[in-house]
mmCIF file of C-alpha atoms and ligand atoms in Angstrom:
data_model
loop_
_atom_site.group_PDB
_atom_site.id
_atom_site.type_symbol
_atom_site.label_atom_id
_atom_site.label_comp_id
_atom_site.label_asym_id
_atom_site.label_seq_id
_atom_site.Cartn_x
_atom_site.Cartn_y
_atom_site.Cartn_z
ATOM 1 C CA MET A 22 -17.238 4.816 -17.050
ATOM 2 C CA ARG A 23 -19.245 4.104 -14.131
ATOM 3 C CA ALA A 24 -17.816 3.218 -11.006
ATOM 4 C CA GLU A 25 -18.791 2.590 -7.454
ATOM 5 C CA ILE A 26 -16.131 2.782 -4.687
ATOM 6 C CA ALA A 27 -16.228 2.312 -1.010
ATOM 7 C CA VAL A 28 -14.788 4.779 0.812
ATOM 8 C CA LEU A 29 -13.599 3.400 4.569
ATOM 9 C CA PRO A 30 -12.221 6.522 6.632
ATOM 10 C CA GLY A 31 -11.636 4.622 9.638
ATOM 11 C CA ASP A 32 -9.890 6.278 12.681
ATOM 12 C CA GLY A 33 -7.073 9.211 13.381
ATOM 13 C CA ILE A 34 -6.031 11.084 10.317
ATOM 14 C CA GLY A 35 -7.921 8.594 8.207
ATOM 15 C CA PRO A 36 -11.186 10.659 7.588
ATOM 16 C CA GLU A 37 -9.226 13.499 7.072
ATOM 17 C CA VAL A 38 -6.961 11.916 4.123
ATOM 18 C CA THR A 39 -9.772 10.066 2.197
ATOM 19 C CA ALA A 40 -11.636 13.153 2.107
ATOM 20 C CA ALA A 41 -8.987 15.005 0.757
ATOM 21 C CA ALA A 42 -8.356 11.938 -1.718
ATOM 22 C CA VAL A 43 -11.976 11.848 -2.806
ATOM 23 C CA SER A 44 -12.051 15.532 -3.505
ATOM 24 C CA VAL A 45 -9.306 14.633 -6.159
ATOM 25 C CA LEU A 46 -11.216 11.732 -7.238
ATOM 26 C CA ARG A 47 -14.175 14.012 -8.186
ATOM 27 C CA THR A 48 -12.052 16.368 -10.012
ATOM 28 C CA VAL A 49 -10.542 13.254 -12.298
ATOM 29 C CA ALA A 50 -14.026 12.019 -12.784
ATOM 30 C CA ARG A 51 -15.468 15.657 -13.396
ATOM 31 C CA ARG A 52 -12.615 16.474 -15.805
ATOM 32 C CA HIS A 53 -12.412 13.200 -17.515
ATOM 33 C CA GLY A 54 -16.564 12.530 -17.851
ATOM 34 C CA HIS A 55 -16.802 9.620 -15.349
ATOM 35 C CA ASP A 56 -19.502 8.870 -12.916
ATOM 36 C CA PHE A 57 -18.068 7.693 -9.658
ATOM 37 C CA THR A 58 -19.997 6.772 -6.584
ATOM 38 C CA PHE A 59 -18.775 6.966 -3.131
ATOM 39 C CA THR A 60 -20.586 5.558 0.015
ATOM 40 C CA GLU A 61 -19.021 5.643 3.490
ATOM 41 C CA HIS A 62 -18.833 2.346 5.701
ATOM 42 C CA ASP A 63 -17.465 1.933 8.957
ATOM 43 C CA ILE A 64 -14.295 -0.296 10.011
ATOM 44 C CA GLY A 65 -11.645 -0.433 12.592
ATOM 45 C CA GLY A 66 -12.131 1.565 15.954
ATOM 46 C CA ILE A 67 -14.770 3.469 14.696
ATOM 47 C CA ALA A 68 -17.000 0.545 13.924
ATOM 48 C CA ILE A 69 -15.954 -1.307 17.326
ATOM 49 C CA ASP A 70 -17.521 1.694 18.791
ATOM 50 C CA ARG A 71 -20.547 1.786 16.634
ATOM 51 C CA HIS A 72 -21.462 -1.708 16.020
ATOM 52 C CA GLY A 73 -19.255 -3.761 18.147
ATOM 53 C CA ASP A 74 -17.277 -5.461 15.117
ATOM 54 C CA PRO A 75 -14.451 -3.860 13.785
ATOM 55 C CA LEU A 76 -15.373 -5.075 10.211
ATOM 56 C CA PRO A 77 -19.285 -5.184 10.315
ATOM 57 C CA ALA A 78 -20.773 -7.494 8.043
ATOM 58 C CA ALA A 79 -22.539 -4.536 6.023
ATOM 59 C CA THR A 80 -18.818 -3.408 5.470
ATOM 60 C CA LEU A 81 -17.713 -6.143 4.012
ATOM 61 C CA ARG A 82 -20.450 -6.875 1.771
ATOM 62 C CA ALA A 83 -20.060 -3.350 0.415
ATOM 63 C CA CYS A 84 -16.643 -3.779 -0.276
ATOM 64 C CA GLN A 85 -17.562 -7.168 -2.144
ATOM 65 C CA GLN A 86 -20.160 -5.311 -4.285
ATOM 66 C CA ALA A 87 -18.056 -2.107 -4.930
ATOM 67 C CA ASP A 88 -15.773 -1.810 -7.822
ATOM 68 C CA ALA A 89 -12.854 -0.374 -5.520
ATOM 69 C CA VAL A 90 -12.312 0.055 -2.343
ATOM 70 C CA LEU A 91 -10.062 3.320 -0.686
ATOM 71 C CA LEU A 92 -9.255 3.143 2.762
ATOM 72 C CA GLY A 93 -7.764 5.781 5.282
ATOM 73 C CA ALA A 94 -6.333 3.969 8.362
ATOM 74 C CA VAL A 95 -7.189 2.149 11.633
ATOM 75 C CA GLY A 96 -6.618 1.641 15.658
ATOM 76 C CA GLY A 97 -5.738 4.162 18.199
ATOM 77 C CA PRO A 98 -4.788 5.007 21.862
ATOM 78 C CA LYS A 99 -8.297 4.307 22.575
ATOM 79 C CA TRP A 100 -8.752 0.929 21.284
ATOM 80 C CA SER A 101 -5.186 -0.078 22.166
ATOM 81 C CA ASP A 102 -5.243 -1.723 25.414
ATOM 82 C CA PRO A 103 -3.163 -4.928 25.461
ATOM 83 C CA ASN A 104 -5.460 -7.284 27.214
ATOM 84 C CA ALA A 105 -8.532 -6.394 24.601
ATOM 85 C CA LYS A 106 -10.217 -9.374 22.928
ATOM 86 C CA ILE A 107 -11.581 -7.040 19.657
ATOM 87 C CA ARG A 108 -9.090 -4.493 18.276
ATOM 88 C CA PRO A 109 -9.312 -2.073 14.936
ATOM 89 C CA GLU A 110 -6.626 -3.706 13.448
ATOM 90 C CA GLN A 111 -8.534 -7.290 13.263
ATOM 91 C CA GLY A 112 -11.141 -5.609 10.988
ATOM 92 C CA LEU A 113 -8.235 -4.470 8.294
ATOM 93 C CA LEU A 114 -6.798 -8.056 8.120
ATOM 94 C CA ALA A 115 -10.081 -9.738 7.994
ATOM 95 C CA LEU A 116 -11.077 -7.329 4.816
ATOM 96 C CA ARG A 117 -8.221 -8.222 3.079
ATOM 97 C CA ARG A 118 -8.320 -12.041 3.980
ATOM 98 C CA GLY A 119 -12.396 -11.553 3.070
ATOM 99 C CA LEU A 120 -11.674 -9.900 -0.100
ATOM 100 C CA GLY A 121 -9.075 -12.364 -0.880
ATOM 101 C CA LEU A 122 -6.093 -9.663 -1.544
ATOM 102 C CA PHE A 123 -3.184 -11.573 -1.699
ATOM 103 C CA ALA A 124 -0.488 -9.011 -3.086
ATOM 104 C CA ASN A 125 0.097 -5.771 -1.595
ATOM 105 C CA LEU A 126 2.111 -3.359 -3.965
ATOM 106 C CA ARG A 127 3.885 -0.659 -2.428
ATOM 107 C CA PRO A 128 5.563 1.589 -4.514
ATOM 108 C CA VAL A 129 8.890 3.665 -3.222
ATOM 109 C CA ARG A 130 9.678 6.403 -5.467
ATOM 110 C CA PRO A 131 11.903 9.460 -3.849
ATOM 111 C CA HIS A 132 10.398 12.488 -4.983
ATOM 112 C CA PRO A 133 13.180 14.724 -6.047
ATOM 113 C CA ALA A 134 11.902 18.037 -4.106
ATOM 114 C CA ALA A 135 11.626 15.879 -1.158
ATOM 115 C CA LEU A 136 15.122 14.519 -0.781
ATOM 116 C CA ASN A 137 15.474 16.640 1.789
ATOM 117 C CA ALA A 138 13.111 15.038 3.837
ATOM 118 C CA SER A 139 14.684 11.771 3.810
ATOM 119 C CA PRO A 140 17.423 11.265 6.644
ATOM 120 C CA ILE A 141 19.223 9.554 3.820
ATOM 121 C CA LYS A 142 22.074 11.080 1.596
ATOM 122 C CA PRO A 143 20.391 12.478 -1.502
ATOM 123 C CA HIS A 144 23.172 10.733 -3.665
ATOM 124 C CA LEU A 145 21.580 7.685 -2.485
ATOM 125 C CA LEU A 146 18.296 8.705 -3.576
ATOM 126 C CA THR A 147 18.138 9.925 -6.965
ATOM 127 C CA GLY A 148 16.637 7.156 -9.451
ATOM 128 C CA VAL A 149 15.670 5.051 -6.532
ATOM 129 C CA ASP A 150 12.448 3.209 -7.826
ATOM 130 C CA ILE A 151 11.160 0.165 -6.166
ATOM 131 C CA MET A 152 8.229 -1.994 -6.119
ATOM 132 C CA VAL A 153 7.588 -3.940 -2.759
ATOM 133 C CA VAL A 154 5.241 -6.815 -3.346
ATOM 134 C CA ARG A 155 4.212 -7.893 0.246
ATOM 135 C CA GLU A 156 2.532 -11.176 0.710
ATOM 136 C CA LEU A 157 -0.916 -10.202 2.485
ATOM 137 C CA THR A 158 -2.972 -13.051 3.707
ATOM 138 C CA GLY A 159 -0.718 -15.447 5.267
ATOM 139 C CA GLY A 160 2.005 -15.856 7.453
ATOM 140 C CA ILE A 161 2.436 -14.884 11.024
ATOM 141 C CA TYR A 162 -0.287 -12.503 10.928
ATOM 142 C CA PHE A 163 -3.202 -15.203 10.202
ATOM 143 C CA GLY A 164 -1.581 -18.408 12.064
ATOM 144 C CA ASP A 165 -3.109 -19.482 15.400
ATOM 145 C CA LYS A 166 -2.236 -17.372 18.462
ATOM 146 C CA THR A 167 -2.011 -18.951 21.968
ATOM 147 C CA ARG A 168 -1.340 -16.817 25.205
ATOM 148 C CA ASP A 169 -1.301 -18.265 28.715
ATOM 149 C CA GLU A 170 0.456 -17.344 32.528
ATOM 150 C CA ARG A 171 3.428 -19.024 31.079
ATOM 151 C CA GLY A 172 3.610 -17.917 27.374
ATOM 152 C CA ALA A 173 2.470 -17.162 24.392
ATOM 153 C CA SER A 174 2.901 -18.335 20.422
ATOM 154 C CA ASP A 175 1.877 -17.049 16.966
ATOM 155 C CA LEU A 176 1.643 -19.761 14.518
ATOM 156 C CA CYS A 177 3.798 -18.876 10.861
ATOM 157 C CA SER A 178 2.573 -21.128 7.972
ATOM 158 C CA TYR A 179 2.700 -20.794 4.593
ATOM 159 C CA SER A 180 1.031 -23.220 1.834
ATOM 160 C CA VAL A 181 2.968 -23.627 -1.546
ATOM 161 C CA THR A 182 -0.414 -22.115 -3.270
ATOM 162 C CA GLU A 183 -0.074 -18.914 -1.276
ATOM 163 C CA ILE A 184 3.052 -18.808 -2.348
ATOM 164 C CA GLU A 185 3.205 -19.294 -6.098
ATOM 165 C CA ARG A 186 0.414 -17.026 -6.436
ATOM 166 C CA VAL A 187 1.845 -13.844 -4.817
ATOM 167 C CA VAL A 188 5.219 -14.489 -6.233
ATOM 168 C CA ARG A 189 3.678 -14.717 -10.022
ATOM 169 C CA SER A 190 2.165 -11.443 -9.328
ATOM 170 C CA ALA A 191 5.801 -10.010 -8.546
ATOM 171 C CA PHE A 192 7.010 -12.027 -11.359
ATOM 172 C CA ARG A 193 5.011 -10.469 -13.726
ATOM 173 C CA LEU A 194 5.427 -7.061 -12.504
ATOM 174 C CA ALA A 195 9.234 -7.352 -12.813
ATOM 175 C CA ARG A 196 8.951 -8.633 -16.268
ATOM 176 C CA GLN A 197 6.937 -5.137 -17.129
ATOM 177 C CA ARG A 198 9.669 -3.095 -15.455
ATOM 178 C CA ARG A 199 13.663 -3.580 -15.075
ATOM 179 C CA GLY A 200 13.413 -7.728 -15.642
ATOM 180 C CA TYR A 201 14.906 -8.124 -12.003
ATOM 181 C CA LEU A 202 13.233 -9.914 -8.855
ATOM 182 C CA VAL A 203 14.479 -9.880 -5.557
ATOM 183 C CA SER A 204 12.835 -12.524 -2.813
ATOM 184 C CA VAL A 205 13.497 -11.659 0.694
ATOM 185 C CA ASP A 206 13.333 -14.828 3.123
ATOM 186 C CA LYS A 207 15.045 -15.843 6.135
ATOM 187 C CA ALA A 208 15.795 -19.419 4.875
ATOM 188 C CA ASN A 209 18.702 -19.902 6.977
ATOM 189 C CA VAL A 210 16.581 -19.898 9.951
ATOM 190 C CA LEU A 211 12.776 -20.533 9.226
ATOM 191 C CA GLU A 212 11.242 -23.172 7.553
ATOM 192 C CA THR A 213 8.347 -21.177 5.557
ATOM 193 C CA SER A 214 11.387 -19.242 4.105
ATOM 194 C CA ARG A 215 12.870 -22.581 3.076
ATOM 195 C CA LEU A 216 9.727 -23.235 1.316
ATOM 196 C CA TRP A 217 9.253 -19.696 -0.241
ATOM 197 C CA ARG A 218 12.797 -19.577 -1.409
ATOM 198 C CA ASP A 219 12.093 -23.293 -3.099
ATOM 199 C CA VAL A 220 8.802 -22.339 -4.680
ATOM 200 C CA THR A 221 9.941 -18.912 -5.912
ATOM 201 C CA ALA A 222 12.992 -20.666 -7.615
ATOM 202 C CA ARG A 223 10.759 -23.302 -9.241
ATOM 203 C CA ILE A 224 8.410 -20.518 -10.718
ATOM 204 C CA GLY A 225 11.335 -18.397 -11.785
ATOM 205 C CA ARG A 226 12.595 -21.609 -13.929
ATOM 206 C CA GLU A 227 9.692 -22.581 -15.122
ATOM 207 C CA GLU A 228 7.461 -19.711 -15.907
ATOM 208 C CA PHE A 229 9.596 -16.707 -15.942
ATOM 209 C CA ALA A 230 13.244 -17.720 -17.139
ATOM 210 C CA ASP A 231 13.535 -14.196 -18.492
ATOM 211 C CA VAL A 232 13.391 -12.306 -15.298
ATOM 212 C CA LYS A 233 16.508 -12.510 -12.783
ATOM 213 C CA LEU A 234 15.862 -13.769 -9.840
ATOM 214 C CA GLU A 235 18.110 -13.718 -6.566
ATOM 215 C CA HIS A 236 17.316 -14.475 -2.906
ATOM 216 C CA VAL A 237 18.061 -11.947 0.262
ATOM 217 C CA LEU A 238 18.075 -12.428 3.726
ATOM 218 C CA VAL A 239 15.715 -10.294 5.144
ATOM 219 C CA ASP A 240 18.373 -8.828 7.580
ATOM 220 C CA ALA A 241 20.542 -8.159 5.216
ATOM 221 C CA MET A 242 17.861 -6.452 3.041
ATOM 222 C CA ALA A 243 16.903 -3.879 5.759
ATOM 223 C CA MET A 244 20.682 -2.934 5.375
ATOM 224 C CA HIS A 245 20.972 -2.738 1.615
ATOM 225 C CA LEU A 246 17.713 -0.977 1.083
ATOM 226 C CA LEU A 247 19.700 2.252 2.789
ATOM 227 C CA SER A 248 23.166 1.440 1.618
ATOM 228 C CA ARG A 249 22.062 1.121 -2.022
ATOM 229 C CA PRO A 250 18.464 1.088 -2.633
ATOM 230 C CA ARG A 251 18.989 1.774 -6.360
ATOM 231 C CA GLU A 252 19.907 -1.489 -7.145
ATOM 232 C CA TYR A 253 16.357 -2.843 -6.556
ATOM 233 C CA ASP A 254 13.466 -3.181 -8.731
ATOM 234 C CA VAL A 255 10.633 -5.375 -7.750
ATOM 235 C CA ILE A 256 11.179 -7.120 -4.022
ATOM 236 C CA VAL A 257 8.997 -9.818 -3.338
ATOM 237 C CA THR A 258 8.603 -10.834 0.278
ATOM 238 C CA GLU A 259 5.949 -12.597 2.804
ATOM 239 C CA ASN A 260 3.636 -10.654 5.140
ATOM 240 C CA MET A 261 5.248 -9.558 8.014
ATOM 241 C CA PHE A 262 8.817 -8.895 6.371
ATOM 242 C CA GLY A 263 6.813 -6.583 3.880
ATOM 243 C CA ASP A 264 5.216 -4.710 6.329
ATOM 244 C CA ILE A 265 8.516 -3.857 8.411
ATOM 245 C CA LEU A 266 10.905 -3.162 5.106
ATOM 246 C CA THR A 267 7.945 -0.857 3.428
ATOM 247 C CA ASP A 268 8.333 1.153 6.502
ATOM 248 C CA GLU A 269 11.668 1.592 6.238
ATOM 249 C CA ALA A 270 11.827 2.214 2.668
ATOM 250 C CA SER A 271 9.254 4.821 3.186
ATOM 251 C CA MET A 272 12.346 6.971 5.063
ATOM 252 C CA LEU A 273 13.711 6.472 0.984
ATOM 253 C CA ALA A 274 10.882 8.694 0.042
ATOM 254 C CA GLY A 275 11.146 10.844 3.139
ATOM 255 C CA SER A 276 7.912 10.468 4.624
ATOM 256 C CA LEU A 277 5.398 7.710 5.453
ATOM 257 C CA GLY A 278 3.154 10.087 4.196
ATOM 258 C CA LEU A 279 3.855 9.705 0.839
ATOM 259 C CA LEU A 280 3.686 6.114 0.246
ATOM 260 C CA PRO A 281 0.750 4.466 -1.360
ATOM 261 C CA SER A 282 -0.632 0.943 -1.788
ATOM 262 C CA ALA A 283 -2.862 -1.120 -3.352
ATOM 263 C CA SER A 284 -3.758 -4.562 -2.408
ATOM 264 C CA LEU A 285 -5.028 -7.074 -4.972
ATOM 265 C CA GLY A 286 -6.337 -10.664 -5.412
ATOM 266 C CA ASP A 287 -8.009 -13.059 -8.232
ATOM 267 C CA GLY A 288 -11.107 -11.315 -7.945
ATOM 268 C CA ARG A 289 -12.238 -7.837 -9.274
ATOM 269 C CA VAL A 290 -12.141 -5.451 -5.960
ATOM 270 C CA GLY A 291 -8.929 -3.863 -5.151
ATOM 271 C CA LEU A 292 -8.424 -2.266 -1.773
ATOM 272 C CA TYR A 293 -6.423 1.094 -1.447
ATOM 273 C CA GLU A 294 -4.864 2.385 1.119
ATOM 274 C CA PRO A 295 -1.946 4.837 2.391
ATOM 275 C CA ILE A 296 0.751 2.366 4.175
ATOM 276 C CA HIS A 297 0.569 4.865 7.259
ATOM 277 C CA GLY A 298 -1.187 4.398 10.001
ATOM 278 C CA SER A 299 -3.793 6.231 11.924
ATOM 279 C CA ALA A 300 -1.394 8.968 13.473
ATOM 280 C CA PRO A 301 -3.211 9.406 16.328
ATOM 281 C CA ASP A 302 -1.098 12.493 17.470
ATOM 282 C CA ILE A 303 -1.846 14.504 14.622
ATOM 283 C CA ALA A 304 -5.831 13.434 14.520
ATOM 284 C CA GLY A 305 -8.342 15.949 13.806
ATOM 285 C CA LYS A 306 -5.855 18.705 13.240
ATOM 286 C CA GLY A 307 -6.150 18.900 9.463
ATOM 287 C CA ILE A 308 -2.379 18.822 9.181
ATOM 288 C CA ALA A 309 -1.802 15.185 7.979
ATOM 289 C CA ASN A 310 0.021 14.747 4.713
ATOM 290 C CA PRO A 311 -2.754 13.538 1.937
ATOM 291 C CA TYR A 312 -0.072 12.252 -0.712
ATOM 292 C CA ALA A 313 -0.139 8.908 0.221
ATOM 293 C CA ALA A 314 -3.822 8.694 -0.023
ATOM 294 C CA ILE A 315 -4.257 10.517 -3.135
ATOM 295 C CA LEU A 316 -1.375 8.699 -4.865
ATOM 296 C CA SER A 317 -3.247 5.606 -3.567
ATOM 297 C CA CYS A 318 -6.338 6.712 -5.647
ATOM 298 C CA ALA A 319 -3.560 6.915 -8.759
ATOM 299 C CA MET A 320 -3.496 2.992 -8.196
ATOM 300 C CA LEU A 321 -7.197 2.320 -7.453
ATOM 301 C CA LEU A 322 -8.009 4.086 -11.138
ATOM 302 C CA ARG A 323 -5.103 1.992 -12.711
ATOM 303 C CA HIS A 324 -5.661 -1.345 -11.326
ATOM 304 C CA SER A 325 -9.559 -1.571 -10.346
ATOM 305 C CA LEU A 326 -10.922 0.441 -13.114
ATOM 306 C CA GLY A 327 -8.362 0.206 -16.167
ATOM 307 C CA LEU A 328 -8.229 4.297 -16.177
ATOM 308 C CA ASP A 329 -4.282 4.827 -16.674
ATOM 309 C CA GLU A 330 -4.202 8.202 -18.370
ATOM 310 C CA GLU A 331 -6.476 9.676 -15.448
ATOM 311 C CA ALA A 332 -4.034 7.609 -13.234
ATOM 312 C CA ASP A 333 -0.879 9.380 -14.731
ATOM 313 C CA CYS A 334 -2.865 12.712 -14.493
ATOM 314 C CA ILE A 335 -2.938 12.272 -10.569
ATOM 315 C CA GLU A 336 0.646 10.811 -10.104
ATOM 316 C CA ARG A 337 1.948 13.994 -12.459
ATOM 317 C CA ALA A 338 -0.508 16.520 -10.217
ATOM 318 C CA VAL A 339 1.200 15.254 -7.275
ATOM 319 C CA ASP A 340 4.752 15.537 -8.479
ATOM 320 C CA GLY A 341 3.450 19.031 -9.164
ATOM 321 C CA ALA A 342 2.323 19.938 -6.078
ATOM 322 C CA LEU A 343 5.612 18.449 -4.476
ATOM 323 C CA ASN A 344 7.844 20.450 -7.166
ATOM 324 C CA ALA A 345 5.803 23.672 -6.040
ATOM 325 C CA GLN A 346 6.793 22.848 -2.316
ATOM 326 C CA VAL A 347 3.636 22.513 -1.073
ATOM 327 C CA PHE A 348 4.551 20.433 1.648
ATOM 328 C CA THR A 349 2.803 19.473 4.909
ATOM 329 C CA ASN A 350 4.889 19.359 8.135
ATOM 330 C CA ASP A 351 6.328 16.004 7.830
ATOM 331 C CA LEU A 352 7.993 17.264 4.721
ATOM 332 C CA ALA A 353 8.153 20.817 5.292
ATOM 333 C CA ALA A 354 11.461 22.113 7.524
ATOM 334 C CA GLY A 355 10.774 23.403 10.631
ATOM 335 C CA GLY A 356 7.358 22.041 10.692
ATOM 336 C CA ARG A 357 6.084 24.642 8.841
ATOM 337 C CA GLY A 358 3.636 22.902 6.183
ATOM 338 C CA VAL A 359 0.418 23.649 4.829
ATOM 339 C CA SER A 360 -2.865 21.705 5.812
ATOM 340 C CA THR A 361 -4.375 18.310 4.241
ATOM 341 C CA GLN A 362 -6.723 20.652 2.530
ATOM 342 C CA ALA A 363 -4.403 22.807 0.764
ATOM 343 C CA ALA A 364 -2.338 20.482 -0.388
ATOM 344 C CA ALA A 365 -5.563 17.869 -2.194
ATOM 345 C CA GLN A 366 -6.274 21.770 -3.253
ATOM 346 C CA ALA A 367 -2.621 22.140 -5.033
ATOM 347 C CA VAL A 368 -3.328 18.808 -6.219
ATOM 348 C CA ILE A 369 -6.731 19.721 -7.875
ATOM 349 C CA GLU A 370 -5.440 22.768 -8.838
ATOM 350 C CA GLN A 371 -2.642 20.740 -11.290
ATOM 351 C CA LEU A 372 -5.422 18.684 -12.203
ATOM 352 C CA ASN A 373 -7.081 21.406 -13.516
ATOM 353 C CA GLU A 374 -4.194 23.400 -14.810
ATOM 354 C CA HIS A 375 -2.112 20.695 -16.587
ATOM 355 C CA CYS A 376 -4.282 17.836 -17.271
ATOM 356 C CA TYR A 377 -6.278 17.901 -20.492
ATOM 357 C CA VAL A 378 -9.745 16.149 -20.450
ATOM 358 C CA ALA A 379 -9.886 13.332 -22.539
ATOM 359 C CA GLU A 380 -12.442 12.654 -25.005
ATOM 360 C CA LEU A 381 -15.593 10.894 -23.301
ATOM 361 C CA ARG A 382 -16.161 7.292 -22.609
ATOM 362 C CA ASP A 383 -18.970 5.367 -21.809
HETATM 363 C C1 LIG B 19 -0.191 -1.612 7.389
HETATM 364 C C2 LIG B 19 -0.352 -1.251 8.902
HETATM 365 C C3 LIG B 19 -1.409 -3.064 9.081
HETATM 366 C C4 LIG B 19 -0.554 -4.009 8.851
HETATM 367 C C5 LIG B 19 -1.700 -2.932 10.553
HETATM 368 C C6 LIG B 19 -2.641 -1.924 11.003
HETATM 369 C C7 LIG B 19 -2.223 -4.068 10.706
HETATM 370 O O1 LIG B 19 0.833 -1.586 9.486
HETATM 371 O O2 LIG B 19 -1.023 -1.812 6.497
HETATM 372 O O3 LIG B 19 1.010 -1.735 7.175
HETATM 373 O O4 LIG B 19 0.353 -4.640 9.714
HETATM 374 O O5 LIG B 19 -0.677 -4.664 7.676
HETATM 375 MN MN1 LIG B 20 2.427 -1.417 8.341
#
């Protein structure tokens, strides 16, 4: 198969983890007879520096024309003046919106070999397998913002259509998994949440009667995620709640550096990125954990290119590397981890040793 992959390294550790991920994708392409081409484009702080725009038109166009987009991270202290008019994060938000990527899939599956890296007791973690579906192009992130001497405001609004489409994606996933969906909101306080709850209940009743649906308030969910994570399967929630709950959920897996994500819409192109940020404190040192970016490539192969077998290969290879205790600093006891490149190399060796070459496809 031929595929054009747009690579947006971005800022901080972004370039390091995307380089590692691309080296894994190249290995997969070679072993499975695919022809992947990679083109790099600027986004975030580096795009502000070079083009005065966190999402240059050329970057958006390249992403729209690609088969899939792989992104590192955006942001950093250099661009984080609170009074700045242009910020790196705006580039990422505009890209998600520009590509119509309303459903952000964030799987959380603690790895048995990394349980010690989690601050949560191991017996609560075995068997945890959660898929968070975060709404990605609406809510308070995208509402009108105001600011004057007396105060500031951020508008949170959701249309029925915006809720319906992301909730349907979550129900479909729940149907393929354990048939259990939890919708998270703050319906005791917020009007948008009351609408969210009504729409979700109706879609469940009318279209997914076979899926068990529950509604949980976000503050309670923040607690349940740590006290009984094994009970959950698919969780669907609005943009900001999803952002916060998935950083929390990453602690189940032991490190933010292990969680991949896929952002999907109705269109053809998907965006794949680790859920972690640009980690300016360790940028440029070659010690960032590349597994989240590498696992994002597995999601890319599965969701954008339909290459399930190859996606499984990458996931098994990362499992193999973790089983072999190939840990970066965020996972290693005493901070004596391996380099980003060494971790990627371990994944590549696992692919070379254990992943059989499928028949050539066109
Ligand atoms: C994420 C990040 C972004 C978000 C930032 C960088 C805008 O935290 O992908 O979770 O809040 O969506
Ligand atoms: Mn986040």
